[in-house]
Coordinates of C-alpha atoms in Angstrom, one line a residue:
Chain N
X9 CA 132.6 93.3 102.8
X10 CA 130.9 89.8 102.9
X11 CA 127.9 91.0 104.7
X12 CA 126.2 88.1 106.7
X13 CA 127.8 84.7 106.2
X14 CA 126.3 81.4 107.5
X15 CA 127.8 77.8 107.7
X16 CA 127.0 75.4 106.7
X17 CA 124.7 75.7 103.7
X18 CA 123.2 72.4 103.8
X19 CA 123.1 69.7 106.5
X20 CA 121.5 66.3 107.2
X21 CA 121.4 65.2 110.6
X22 CA 119.7 61.9 112.2
X23 CA 117.4 62.4 115.0
X24 CA 118.8 63.0 118.4
X25 CA 122.2 64.5 116.7
X26 CA 123.6 67.8 117.5
X27 CA 125.0 70.5 115.5
X28 CA 125.7 74.1 115.8
X29 CA 124.9 76.6 112.9
X30 CA 127.4 79.5 112.5
X31 CA 126.8 83.2 111.6
X32 CA 129.0 86.0 111.2
X33 CA 128.5 89.8 110.1
X34 CA 131.3 92.4 109.0
X35 CA 128.9 95.3 109.3
X36 CA 129.3 96.3 112.6
X37 CA 125.6 95.7 113.3
X38 CA 124.5 95.5 117.0
X39 CA 121.7 93.3 116.6
X40 CA 121.8 89.5 115.3
X41 CA 118.8 87.0 114.7
X42 CA 118.1 83.7 113.7
X43 CA 114.7 82.6 111.9
X44 CA 113.5 79.6 110.5
X45 CA 111.4 79.3 107.4
X46 CA 109.0 76.6 106.8
X47 CA 106.8 76.4 103.5
X48 CA 103.6 78.6 103.8
X49 CA 104.6 79.9 107.2
X50 CA 107.1 82.9 106.5
X51 CA 109.9 83.7 108.9
X52 CA 109.7 82.9 112.4
X53 CA 112.0 84.2 114.9
X54 CA 114.0 81.4 116.9
X55 CA 116.3 83.9 119.0
X56 CA 117.7 87.2 118.7
X57 CA 120.5 89.1 120.2
X58 CA 120.0 92.9 120.7
X59 CA 123.9 93.8 121.5
X60 CA 126.5 91.8 122.4
X61 CA 126.2 90.0 125.5
X62 CA 122.5 89.6 125.2
X63 CA 120.1 87.1 124.0
X64 CA 116.4 86.8 124.0
X65 CA 113.9 84.2 123.1
X66 CA 111.5 84.8 119.9
X67 CA 108.6 83.0 118.8
X68 CA 110.0 79.5 118.6
X69 CA 112.7 79.1 120.7
X70 CA 112.1 75.5 122.2
X71 CA 114.7 73.0 121.1
X72 CA 117.4 75.7 120.5
X73 CA 119.9 77.5 122.2
X74 CA 122.4 80.5 121.1
X75 CA 125.5 81.9 121.8
X76 CA 126.5 85.6 121.0
X77 CA 130.3 85.0 120.7
X78 CA 131.1 88.6 120.1
X79 CA 129.8 91.3 118.2
X80 CA 130.1 89.6 114.9
X81 CA 129.1 85.8 115.6
X82 CA 125.9 84.5 116.9
X83 CA 125.5 80.8 116.9
X84 CA 122.5 78.5 116.7
X85 CA 122.9 75.1 118.6
X86 CA 120.4 72.0 118.3
X87 CA 121.0 69.9 121.3
X88 CA 118.9 66.8 120.2
X89 CA 117.8 67.2 116.6
X90 CA 113.9 66.4 115.7
X91 CA 112.3 65.8 112.3
X92 CA 110.2 68.9 113.0
X93 CA 113.4 71.1 112.9
X94 CA 113.8 70.1 109.1
X95 CA 113.7 74.0 107.8
X96 CA 115.7 76.6 106.2
X97 CA 117.5 78.8 108.9
X98 CA 118.4 82.3 108.2
X99 CA 120.6 84.6 110.3
X100 CA 120.2 88.3 110.2
X101 CA 121.8 91.3 111.4
X102 CA 120.8 95.0 111.7
X103 CA 122.2 98.3 113.0
X104 CA 120.1 99.3 116.1
X105 CA 119.9 103.1 115.8
X106 CA 117.1 105.5 115.4
X107 CA 118.1 105.9 111.5
X108 CA 118.1 102.3 110.5
X109 CA 116.0 99.1 111.2
X110 CA 116.9 97.2 108.1
X111 CA 117.6 93.5 108.4
X112 CA 120.4 91.8 106.1
X113 CA 120.1 88.0 105.8
X114 CA 122.6 85.5 105.2
X115 CA 122.4 82.9 102.7
X116 CA 120.5 80.1 104.5
X117 CA 121.4 76.8 105.8
X118 CA 118.7 74.1 104.5
X119 CA 118.9 71.5 107.5
X120 CA 116.9 68.1 107.1
X121 CA 116.5 65.8 110.1
X122 CA 115.6 62.2 109.3
Chain M
X11 CA 102.0 89.4 121.1
X12 CA 102.0 90.7 117.7
X13 CA 100.2 89.0 114.9
X14 CA 100.8 89.9 111.3
X15 CA 98.4 88.5 108.5
X16 CA 99.0 88.9 104.7
X17 CA 96.5 88.6 101.7
X18 CA 96.4 87.2 99.3
X19 CA 98.7 84.0 99.7
X20 CA 99.3 84.0 95.9
X21 CA 98.7 86.5 93.2
X22 CA 99.0 86.6 89.3
X23 CA 98.9 89.5 87.3
X24 CA 99.9 90.4 83.7
X25 CA 103.0 92.2 83.0
X26 CA 102.6 95.9 83.0
X27 CA 99.5 95.5 85.6
X28 CA 99.4 96.6 88.9
X29 CA 99.9 94.4 92.2
X30 CA 98.7 95.1 95.6
X31 CA 99.7 93.0 98.9
X32 CA 98.0 94.0 102.2
X33 CA 98.9 93.2 105.6
X34 CA 97.3 93.9 109.2
X35 CA 99.0 93.9 112.2
X36 CA 97.4 93.5 115.9
X37 CA 99.7 95.5 118.3
X38 CA 99.3 99.4 118.2
X39 CA 102.8 99.7 119.6
X40 CA 104.4 98.4 116.3
X41 CA 106.2 101.3 114.7
X42 CA 108.1 100.1 111.7
X43 CA 106.9 98.0 108.8
X44 CA 109.4 96.5 106.1
X45 CA 108.8 94.8 102.9
X46 CA 111.1 91.9 101.7
X47 CA 111.3 90.2 98.5
X48 CA 112.6 86.6 98.4
X49 CA 113.5 85.1 94.8
X50 CA 113.6 81.1 94.8
X51 CA 116.3 79.7 96.9
X52 CA 117.9 83.1 97.8
X53 CA 117.7 85.3 101.0
X54 CA 115.3 87.8 101.8
X55 CA 116.2 91.5 101.0
X56 CA 114.6 94.7 101.9
X57 CA 112.7 96.6 99.0
X58 CA 111.0 99.3 101.0
X59 CA 109.9 100.4 104.4
X60 CA 107.9 102.5 106.1
X61 CA 107.6 104.2 109.5
X62 CA 104.6 104.8 111.9
X63 CA 105.0 108.6 111.3
X64 CA 104.6 108.3 107.9
X65 CA 101.4 107.4 105.5
X66 CA 102.9 106.7 102.3
X67 CA 106.3 105.9 100.7
X68 CA 107.3 105.5 97.2
X69 CA 110.5 104.5 95.5
X70 CA 109.9 104.2 91.5
X71 CA 107.5 101.4 90.7
X72 CA 107.1 100.5 94.4
X73 CA 105.1 102.1 97.0
X74 CA 103.9 101.4 100.6
X75 CA 100.8 102.9 102.6
X76 CA 100.0 102.8 106.3
X77 CA 96.7 103.3 107.7
X78 CA 97.7 103.2 111.7
X79 CA 94.2 103.7 112.7
X80 CA 93.2 100.5 111.0
X81 CA 96.6 98.8 111.5
X82 CA 97.2 97.5 108.1
X83 CA 99.9 98.6 105.3
X84 CA 100.1 97.7 101.8
X85 CA 102.7 97.0 99.0
X86 CA 102.1 98.4 95.7
X87 CA 103.9 97.5 92.8
X88 CA 103.2 99.3 89.4
X89 CA 103.8 98.4 85.7
X90 CA 104.9 94.8 87.0
X91 CA 107.8 93.0 84.9
X92 CA 108.3 89.4 85.1
X93 CA 111.6 90.1 87.4
X94 CA 109.0 91.0 89.9
X95 CA 108.1 87.7 90.4
X96 CA 109.0 86.3 93.6
X97 CA 107.5 85.8 97.6
X98 CA 107.0 89.0 99.3
X99 CA 106.8 89.1 103.1
X100 CA 105.7 92.1 105.2
X101 CA 106.6 92.7 108.5
X102 CA 106.0 94.5 111.6
X103 CA 108.8 95.6 114.4
X104 CA 107.6 95.4 117.8
X105 CA 108.6 98.9 119.7
X106 CA 110.4 97.1 122.6
X107 CA 114.0 96.6 123.4
X108 CA 115.9 94.3 120.8
X109 CA 113.9 94.9 117.7
X110 CA 111.8 92.0 117.5
X111 CA 110.2 91.5 114.2
X112 CA 107.2 89.5 113.3
X113 CA 106.6 88.4 109.7
X114 CA 103.6 87.6 107.5
X115 CA 103.4 84.4 105.9
X116 CA 104.3 85.6 102.3
X117 CA 102.5 86.2 99.0
X118 CA 103.8 84.4 96.1
X119 CA 103.4 87.1 93.0
X120 CA 103.8 85.7 89.5
X121 CA 103.8 88.3 86.9
X122 CA 103.1 86.5 83.6
X123 CA 104.6 88.0 80.1

């Protein structure tokens, strides 16, 4: 049981390049999330998917797109990277039920845009 | 929308002392309040949580209290140990479809031996 996995662990992009961050979970969770973490600002929600087939914007969605490929996988795409998107990106998942709201986080992707 | 504030931003305590971190939220509809611990270079991990129908919850040296009227909740760590040193985040779940969470900015706790 790997939990939540993310690839890649590190990435350096030039301004204007595109890339996709991959996330997968093997806990049969319904909900999945993408956060970015900047120093002193905590975790900010970019997009989330309450269930397979649905996605919604979070607090900071501009410059990003997501795809909920199936129940296991939730990807985050940067179409044209900007230096302001330099951050650590965390994927998370949770079981959407009346008894459990706990979010499980992946190990993170450290992205630098030059 | 929901706004979560967290204080203090940094906290240093002597080993064995207690530490208290406080968070306030703005949306009275929020109904679930988790606390996460993040060690340097690692992922956040849930340490304790509380629902809006409960005033206090305890798990060994860690406790969380919730005051719904004042819209604030606090993390209490007793008998602190060096391994408690980390960044702690509070969060509030917005009571809407999809489990939207808003996190506080974090508190860096240092436990001095």
